[in-house]
Short mmCIF file of C-alpha atoms in Angstrom, two decimals:
data_model
loop_
_atom_site.label_atom_id
_atom_site.label_comp_id
_atom_site.label_asym_id
_atom_site.label_seq_id
_atom_site.Cartn_x
_atom_site.Cartn_y
_atom_site.Cartn_z
CA MET C 22 -62.46 -6.73 19.25
CA THR C 23 -60.26 -8.65 22.21
CA GLY C 24 -60.20 -7.03 26.50
CA CYS C 25 -56.99 -6.99 29.46
CA ASP C 26 -57.00 -5.06 32.55
CA ILE C 27 -54.33 -3.02 31.48
CA ALA C 28 -53.18 -1.56 28.62
CA ILE C 29 -49.77 0.27 29.04
CA ILE C 30 -48.89 2.82 25.59
CA GLY C 31 -44.96 2.26 25.34
CA ALA C 32 -42.62 -0.90 25.48
CA GLY C 33 -39.57 1.20 25.58
CA MET C 34 -38.21 0.61 28.67
CA ALA C 35 -40.37 2.13 31.04
CA GLY C 36 -43.59 -0.13 29.67
CA ALA C 37 -41.34 -3.04 29.73
CA SER C 38 -40.09 -2.90 33.17
CA LEU C 39 -43.85 -1.75 34.18
CA ALA C 40 -45.19 -4.94 32.68
CA ALA C 41 -42.74 -6.97 33.87
CA ALA C 42 -43.21 -5.61 37.53
CA ILE C 43 -47.12 -6.42 37.36
CA GLY C 44 -46.43 -10.35 35.79
CA THR C 45 -49.25 -12.66 36.03
CA ARG C 46 -51.40 -10.49 39.02
CA ALA C 47 -52.95 -8.71 35.77
CA ARG C 48 -53.90 -9.47 31.53
CA VAL C 49 -51.70 -6.89 30.15
CA ALA C 50 -50.96 -5.42 26.33
CA LEU C 51 -47.89 -3.85 25.87
CA ILE C 52 -48.97 -1.28 22.41
CA GLU C 53 -46.12 -0.17 20.96
CA ALA C 54 -45.96 2.53 17.68
CA GLU C 55 -43.23 1.70 16.10
CA ALA C 56 -42.20 -1.73 14.13
CA HIS C 57 -39.97 -3.62 17.54
CA PRO C 58 -39.60 -1.26 21.07
CA GLY C 59 -37.21 1.01 22.48
CA TYR C 60 -36.77 2.11 18.92
CA HIS C 61 -36.39 5.87 20.10
CA ALA C 62 -34.99 6.87 23.94
CA THR C 63 -34.14 3.15 25.04
CA GLY C 64 -32.07 2.05 21.90
CA ARG C 65 -29.74 5.59 22.14
CA SER C 66 -28.70 5.68 25.83
CA ALA C 67 -25.58 6.95 26.50
CA ALA C 68 -25.99 3.19 28.51
CA PHE C 69 -24.66 4.51 32.95
CA TRP C 70 -26.32 4.52 36.13
CA SER C 71 -24.84 7.31 38.26
CA GLU C 72 -26.68 7.36 41.38
CA ILE C 73 -26.24 11.38 41.36
CA TYR C 74 -27.08 12.05 37.61
CA GLY C 75 -30.55 13.93 37.96
CA GLY C 76 -30.08 15.38 40.75
CA PRO C 77 -31.14 14.69 44.49
CA GLY C 78 -35.53 13.73 43.55
CA VAL C 79 -34.26 10.82 41.20
CA GLN C 80 -31.22 9.36 43.53
CA PRO C 81 -33.14 7.11 45.88
CA LEU C 82 -34.36 5.81 42.69
CA THR C 83 -31.24 4.97 40.89
CA THR C 84 -29.56 3.59 44.36
CA ALA C 85 -32.40 0.86 45.01
CA SER C 86 -32.40 -0.21 41.09
CA GLY C 87 -28.37 -0.64 41.87
CA PRO C 88 -28.99 -4.24 44.16
CA PHE C 89 -31.40 -5.74 40.92
CA LEU C 90 -29.56 -4.36 38.15
CA ARG C 91 -25.76 -5.31 39.83
CA ASP C 92 -27.21 -9.16 41.23
CA PRO C 93 -30.59 -9.77 38.95
CA PRO C 94 -32.68 -12.76 39.46
CA ALA C 95 -32.39 -15.93 37.78
CA ASP C 96 -35.36 -15.07 35.24
CA TYR C 97 -34.04 -11.98 34.15
CA GLY C 98 -30.72 -14.43 33.25
CA ALA C 99 -28.82 -13.73 36.58
CA GLU C 100 -25.46 -12.06 34.95
CA SER C 101 -24.90 -8.19 36.53
CA PHE C 102 -26.27 -5.92 34.10
CA LEU C 103 -23.60 -3.25 35.71
CA VAL C 104 -19.72 -3.05 34.51
CA PRO C 105 -17.62 -0.19 37.53
CA ARG C 106 -16.83 2.38 35.23
CA GLY C 107 -16.65 4.73 38.35
CA GLU C 108 -17.03 8.21 37.12
CA LEU C 109 -15.81 11.85 37.86
CA TRP C 110 -16.62 15.73 37.39
CA ILE C 111 -14.44 17.80 36.28
CA ALA C 112 -13.92 21.81 36.75
CA ARG C 113 -11.35 23.82 35.85
CA ALA C 114 -8.70 24.86 38.22
CA GLY C 115 -9.93 27.64 41.01
CA ASP C 116 -13.93 27.03 39.95
CA SER C 117 -14.80 24.84 42.45
CA THR C 118 -18.02 25.86 43.43
CA PRO C 119 -20.36 23.09 41.07
CA LEU C 120 -18.44 20.64 43.06
CA ASP C 121 -19.03 22.33 45.75
CA SER C 122 -22.67 22.11 45.60
CA LEU C 123 -22.74 18.50 44.15
CA GLU C 124 -21.66 17.47 47.57
CA SER C 125 -23.73 19.36 49.13
CA GLU C 126 -26.76 18.28 47.66
CA PHE C 127 -26.47 14.46 48.32
CA ALA C 128 -24.79 15.72 51.95
CA ASP C 129 -27.58 13.28 53.21
CA SER C 130 -27.21 10.12 51.34
CA GLU C 131 -25.24 7.59 51.20
CA VAL C 132 -23.36 8.55 47.90
CA ALA C 133 -19.58 8.06 48.29
CA MET C 134 -17.65 11.01 46.95
CA GLU C 135 -14.67 12.11 47.22
CA ARG C 136 -12.04 15.09 45.39
CA ARG C 137 -9.48 13.93 42.98
CA ALA C 138 -7.24 15.67 41.28
CA PRO C 139 -8.37 15.11 37.26
CA GLY C 140 -4.68 15.03 36.20
CA ALA C 141 -4.05 11.67 37.87
CA MET C 142 -7.44 9.71 36.28
CA VAL C 143 -7.37 11.37 33.03
CA SER C 144 -3.77 11.33 30.55
CA GLY C 145 -4.14 13.96 28.39
CA ILE C 146 -6.18 16.32 30.70
CA ARG C 147 -4.80 19.59 30.05
CA PRO C 148 -4.22 21.52 32.93
CA ASP C 149 -6.29 24.13 33.74
CA TRP C 150 -9.61 21.69 34.59
CA SER C 151 -7.48 20.22 37.51
CA GLU C 152 -10.70 20.38 39.96
CA GLY C 153 -12.21 16.75 40.32
CA LEU C 154 -14.83 14.76 42.36
CA PHE C 155 -15.26 11.62 42.13
CA VAL C 156 -18.04 8.93 42.57
CA PRO C 157 -16.82 6.02 42.24
CA SER C 158 -20.33 3.84 42.27
CA CYS C 159 -21.07 4.64 38.90
CA THR C 160 -20.56 2.27 36.02
CA ASP C 161 -21.57 1.26 32.50
CA ILE C 162 -25.16 -1.02 31.96
CA ASP C 163 -26.09 -3.35 29.17
CA VAL C 164 -29.13 -0.97 28.15
CA ALA C 165 -30.07 -3.33 25.65
CA ARG C 166 -29.85 -6.75 27.67
CA LEU C 167 -31.62 -5.20 30.17
CA HIS C 168 -34.42 -4.28 27.89
CA GLN C 169 -34.84 -7.48 26.43
CA ALA C 170 -34.35 -8.91 29.80
CA PHE C 171 -37.83 -6.81 31.08
CA LEU C 172 -39.58 -7.97 27.83
CA LYS C 173 -38.79 -11.48 28.13
CA VAL C 174 -39.98 -11.76 31.51
CA ALA C 175 -43.19 -10.34 30.70
CA ARG C 176 -43.65 -12.39 27.93
CA ARG C 177 -43.31 -15.19 29.42
CA SER C 178 -45.83 -13.55 32.39
CA GLY C 179 -48.69 -13.25 29.87
CA THR C 180 -48.11 -10.26 28.50
CA GLU C 181 -49.37 -9.46 25.20
CA LEU C 182 -46.42 -6.90 22.60
CA ARG C 183 -48.48 -5.02 20.08
CA CYS C 184 -46.17 -3.69 18.02
CA ASP C 185 -47.05 -1.18 14.88
CA SER C 186 -50.05 -0.35 16.18
CA PRO C 187 -50.16 3.66 17.11
CA LEU C 188 -53.23 4.65 19.38
CA VAL C 189 -54.99 6.71 17.30
CA ALA C 190 -58.29 7.04 20.03
CA ALA C 191 -59.35 6.30 23.24
CA GLU C 192 -63.34 6.02 24.56
CA ARG C 193 -63.39 5.80 28.27
CA ARG C 194 -66.95 4.05 28.94
CA ALA C 195 -68.68 3.75 31.95
CA ALA C 196 -69.21 -0.04 32.48
CA SER C 197 -66.81 -1.82 30.62
CA GLY C 198 -63.56 0.98 30.91
CA TRP C 199 -61.17 1.87 28.08
CA ARG C 200 -62.15 1.51 24.23
CA LEU C 201 -58.75 1.74 22.24
CA THR C 202 -58.67 2.23 18.56
CA LEU C 203 -54.62 0.91 17.67
CA GLY C 204 -53.72 1.40 14.02
CA ARG C 205 -54.86 -0.40 11.23
CA GLY C 206 -58.47 -0.33 12.50
CA GLU C 207 -57.93 -2.75 15.62
CA VAL C 208 -59.97 -2.62 18.72
CA LEU C 209 -58.95 -3.34 21.81
CA GLU C 210 -60.85 -2.93 25.58
CA ALA C 211 -58.98 -2.45 29.00
CA ALA C 212 -60.07 -1.75 32.39
CA ILE C 213 -56.84 0.82 32.79
CA LEU C 214 -54.91 3.04 30.59
CA VAL C 215 -51.30 3.24 31.75
CA ASN C 216 -49.24 5.99 29.69
CA ALA C 217 -45.50 4.76 29.12
CA ALA C 218 -45.54 6.83 25.73
CA GLY C 219 -42.23 9.15 26.43
CA ALA C 220 -41.95 11.80 24.39
CA TRP C 221 -45.25 11.20 23.86
CA ALA C 222 -46.60 11.45 26.47
CA ASP C 223 -48.75 14.21 25.92
CA PRO C 224 -50.65 14.03 23.12
CA VAL C 225 -51.27 10.15 24.81
CA ALA C 226 -53.13 12.32 27.83
CA ALA C 227 -54.50 14.16 25.01
CA ILE C 228 -56.36 11.78 23.10
CA ALA C 229 -57.62 9.92 26.09
CA GLY C 230 -59.20 13.58 27.15
CA ALA C 231 -56.47 13.49 30.69
CA SER C 232 -55.01 17.03 30.62
CA PRO C 233 -51.07 17.07 30.17
CA LEU C 234 -48.50 18.18 32.06
CA GLY C 235 -45.86 19.99 30.26
CA ILE C 236 -44.16 16.91 29.27
CA ARG C 237 -41.13 17.78 27.20
CA PRO C 238 -38.75 15.83 25.15
CA TYR C 239 -35.25 17.46 24.55
CA ARG C 240 -33.07 16.07 22.04
CA ARG C 241 -29.67 14.48 23.29
CA THR C 242 -26.94 14.49 20.86
CA VAL C 243 -23.94 11.53 21.60
CA LEU C 244 -21.18 10.74 19.06
CA GLN C 245 -18.90 7.74 18.67
CA LEU C 246 -14.67 9.04 18.13
CA ARG C 247 -12.20 7.65 17.06
CA VAL C 248 -8.69 9.43 19.44
CA ASP C 249 -5.26 9.14 19.62
CA PRO C 250 -4.18 7.70 21.69
CA PRO C 251 -6.86 5.18 22.10
CA ALA C 252 -9.15 5.76 25.26
CA PRO C 253 -8.15 3.61 27.60
CA ASP C 254 -10.86 0.85 29.06
CA SER C 255 -10.16 2.61 32.93
CA LEU C 256 -11.66 6.40 31.02
CA PRO C 257 -14.16 6.93 34.05
CA LEU C 258 -16.97 8.43 32.68
CA VAL C 259 -16.14 12.01 32.63
CA GLN C 260 -19.05 14.91 33.28
CA ASP C 261 -18.42 19.23 32.99
CA ALA C 262 -19.34 20.15 36.33
CA HIS C 263 -20.77 23.18 34.79
CA GLY C 264 -23.10 21.04 32.04
CA GLY C 265 -21.06 21.48 28.94
CA PHE C 266 -20.23 17.71 27.51
CA TYR C 267 -19.63 13.83 29.00
CA PHE C 268 -17.58 11.12 27.43
CA LYS C 269 -16.85 8.04 28.62
CA PRO C 270 -14.64 4.70 26.91
CA GLU C 271 -16.47 2.38 24.46
CA PRO C 272 -14.44 -1.23 23.81
CA GLY C 273 -11.61 -0.84 20.98
CA GLY C 274 -10.48 2.56 22.17
CA ARG C 275 -13.27 4.50 20.86
CA LEU C 276 -14.81 7.36 22.99
CA TRP C 277 -18.90 8.39 23.37
CA LEU C 278 -19.29 11.65 23.50
CA SER C 279 -22.13 14.39 24.17
CA PRO C 280 -22.22 18.51 23.62
CA HIS C 281 -25.24 17.75 27.13
CA ASP C 282 -27.66 19.23 24.91
CA GLU C 283 -30.95 20.13 25.43
CA THR C 284 -33.04 20.70 22.88
CA PRO C 285 -36.62 20.98 22.68
CA MET C 286 -38.12 18.97 19.68
CA ALA C 287 -41.71 17.48 18.73
CA PRO C 288 -42.39 14.05 19.37
CA GLY C 289 -40.58 12.13 16.47
CA ASP C 290 -37.61 10.60 15.46
CA VAL C 291 -34.59 12.62 15.91
CA ALA C 292 -30.73 13.01 13.99
CA PRO C 293 -28.24 15.43 14.97
CA ASP C 294 -27.50 18.46 14.50
CA GLU C 295 -24.13 19.51 13.39
CA ILE C 296 -24.20 22.50 15.10
CA ASP C 297 -24.17 20.04 18.47
CA VAL C 298 -21.54 17.38 16.39
CA ALA C 299 -18.95 21.00 15.85
CA LEU C 300 -19.82 22.54 19.89
CA ALA C 301 -18.59 18.80 21.22
CA ILE C 302 -15.82 18.13 19.43
CA ASP C 303 -14.85 21.57 20.41
CA ARG C 304 -15.71 21.32 23.75
CA LEU C 305 -13.44 17.78 24.32
CA GLN C 306 -10.31 19.59 22.95
CA GLN C 307 -10.91 22.01 25.32
CA VAL C 308 -10.24 19.52 27.70
CA VAL C 309 -7.56 16.68 26.45
CA ASP C 310 -4.87 16.54 24.06
CA TRP C 311 -6.17 14.24 22.52
CA ARG C 312 -6.21 14.08 18.16
CA ILE C 313 -9.68 12.95 16.49
CA ALA C 314 -8.80 10.69 13.98
CA ALA C 315 -13.05 10.03 12.97
CA VAL C 316 -15.44 10.84 14.19
CA GLU C 317 -17.20 7.22 13.19
CA ARG C 318 -20.75 7.50 14.67
CA LYS C 319 -23.35 9.93 15.51
CA TRP C 320 -26.75 10.15 16.72
CA ALA C 321 -29.38 11.48 18.56
CA GLY C 322 -32.21 10.85 20.76
CA LEU C 323 -35.21 11.79 22.70
CA ARG C 324 -35.33 12.58 26.94
CA SER C 325 -38.58 13.97 28.39
CA PHE C 326 -39.43 16.29 31.17
CA ALA C 327 -41.74 16.86 33.40
CA PRO C 328 -41.88 20.62 34.29
CA ASP C 329 -39.68 20.44 37.84
CA ARG C 330 -37.82 16.82 36.21
CA LEU C 331 -38.40 14.71 37.89
CA PRO C 332 -40.84 11.50 37.02
CA VAL C 333 -44.54 11.04 37.48
CA TYR C 334 -46.13 7.79 38.55
CA GLY C 335 -49.89 7.93 39.20
CA PHE C 336 -53.61 8.27 38.57
CA ALA C 337 -54.28 11.22 36.32
CA PRO C 338 -56.03 13.47 38.73
CA ASP C 339 -58.91 14.26 36.35
CA CYS C 340 -59.14 11.39 34.56
CA ARG C 341 -60.03 7.80 36.24
CA ASP C 342 -57.83 4.76 35.47
CA PHE C 343 -55.26 7.34 33.26
CA PHE C 344 -52.42 6.04 34.63
CA TRP C 345 -49.14 7.98 34.50
CA PHE C 346 -45.41 6.93 33.91
CA ALA C 347 -43.67 9.36 31.86
CA GLY C 348 -41.15 12.03 31.98
CA GLN C 349 -38.33 9.85 33.35
CA GLY C 350 -35.47 12.44 31.05
CA GLY C 351 -32.50 10.73 30.70
CA PHE C 352 -32.72 8.33 33.77
CA GLY C 353 -35.48 6.57 33.04
CA ILE C 354 -32.38 2.65 32.49
CA GLN C 355 -30.97 3.44 35.58
CA THR C 356 -34.61 3.93 37.76
CA ALA C 357 -36.21 1.60 35.48
CA PRO C 358 -36.59 -1.48 38.58
CA ALA C 359 -37.34 0.97 41.00
CA ALA C 360 -40.01 3.14 38.46
CA ALA C 361 -41.40 -0.38 38.17
CA TRP C 362 -42.14 -1.67 41.19
CA ILE C 363 -43.46 1.31 42.53
CA GLY C 364 -46.07 1.81 39.19
CA ALA C 365 -47.00 -2.01 39.21
CA ALA C 366 -47.74 -1.13 43.73
CA LEU C 367 -49.98 1.67 42.92
CA LEU C 368 -51.49 0.16 40.26
CA LEU C 369 -52.63 -3.05 42.27
CA ASP C 370 -53.47 -1.12 45.09
CA THR C 371 -50.85 -3.32 46.90
CA PRO C 372 -47.83 -2.36 49.47
CA LEU C 373 -44.58 -0.73 47.82
CA PRO C 374 -41.91 -3.90 48.05
CA ALA C 375 -39.32 -3.77 50.05
CA MET C 376 -37.02 -2.10 47.66
CA VAL C 377 -38.76 0.75 47.74
CA GLN C 378 -40.52 1.51 50.54
CA ASN C 379 -38.04 4.15 51.87
CA VAL C 380 -39.00 6.07 48.41
CA ASP C 381 -41.10 9.09 49.03
CA VAL C 382 -43.06 7.83 46.38
CA ALA C 383 -45.89 11.11 46.67
CA ARG C 384 -43.36 13.11 44.88
CA TYR C 385 -43.67 11.04 42.04
CA ALA C 386 -47.05 11.95 42.13
CA PRO C 387 -48.88 13.93 38.90
CA GLU C 388 -51.50 15.84 41.42
CA ARG C 389 -48.54 17.92 42.24
CA PHE C 390 -49.19 19.77 39.07
CA ARG C 391 -52.65 20.18 40.00
CA ILE C 392 -51.83 22.16 43.48
CA GLN C 393 -49.54 23.91 41.72
CA ARG C 394 -51.79 25.43 39.24
#
């Protein structure tokens, strides 16, 4: 039997970033059920950083993460994880209401927005898509390199990564903290158990005897298309203001396209449904006059949301030494640095670092669900 101060369940972006933020201040074990970290949500991200994606409740976390992602410390490689892209929200002629709502929602923030004619930014867009709102701060994000950087920093700080180790049982012992049984019968003792299990967050809570919060996984589909004419590198991320699709360019003139689907699913390895693939293509063809030469790839991943669609950071009110770090939805990667700083401060009972001192951490506490019940 081995022991640690903090056992983090899940080695995706959430768990890896938290382990890196804790650093040498605690003995950490990073527990992953799969053969390698980031297999599910992290490895299937559409890879963009948007300050308004996820809504006003998520924006402070995204904005606070920006400086780190643009100019990371030397131990993270010192090369920016972000590449400028820009983001254009579009709507049909005479349908400016959703764009007006976006402007209103973020009026009190410092996120820059400006009205733009979609035809001036997207060649081949059909004339009836004439309403546009441009957010210049949006960027592409190098998800794989960011995840690997967090894992590397965590390991250098002493974190022990254990893959192929699903959590089988968790027993809370008054004197010694948690006794965790992992796959293949391995036993680990930990003072604190952190639930960073993504789509498996509620099942992990049930194993530990904590009340589930209603965090539900949803399937999101993405296609890689070869289009004619090729998608220009200068194309912004294009989002339907009504949430029906988004697309962005990829190297070689390719296009990543999603129907923005959210289909409730059980936790597990998911694949795209052909209906969603067809729906995505149909919606794209209603927007642009490009010819789809080939569907080169298609995949799906899980995005997990709490009932109010905000993340959950903090100790469970009904289960001592059980820490929630889950419910990051589709914004867990772009908010990872800020979330990790907050999580580390709460876990170690230290002041919030300067980067997140202006974030209202209480709005993400698990107690909010207990009050609602």
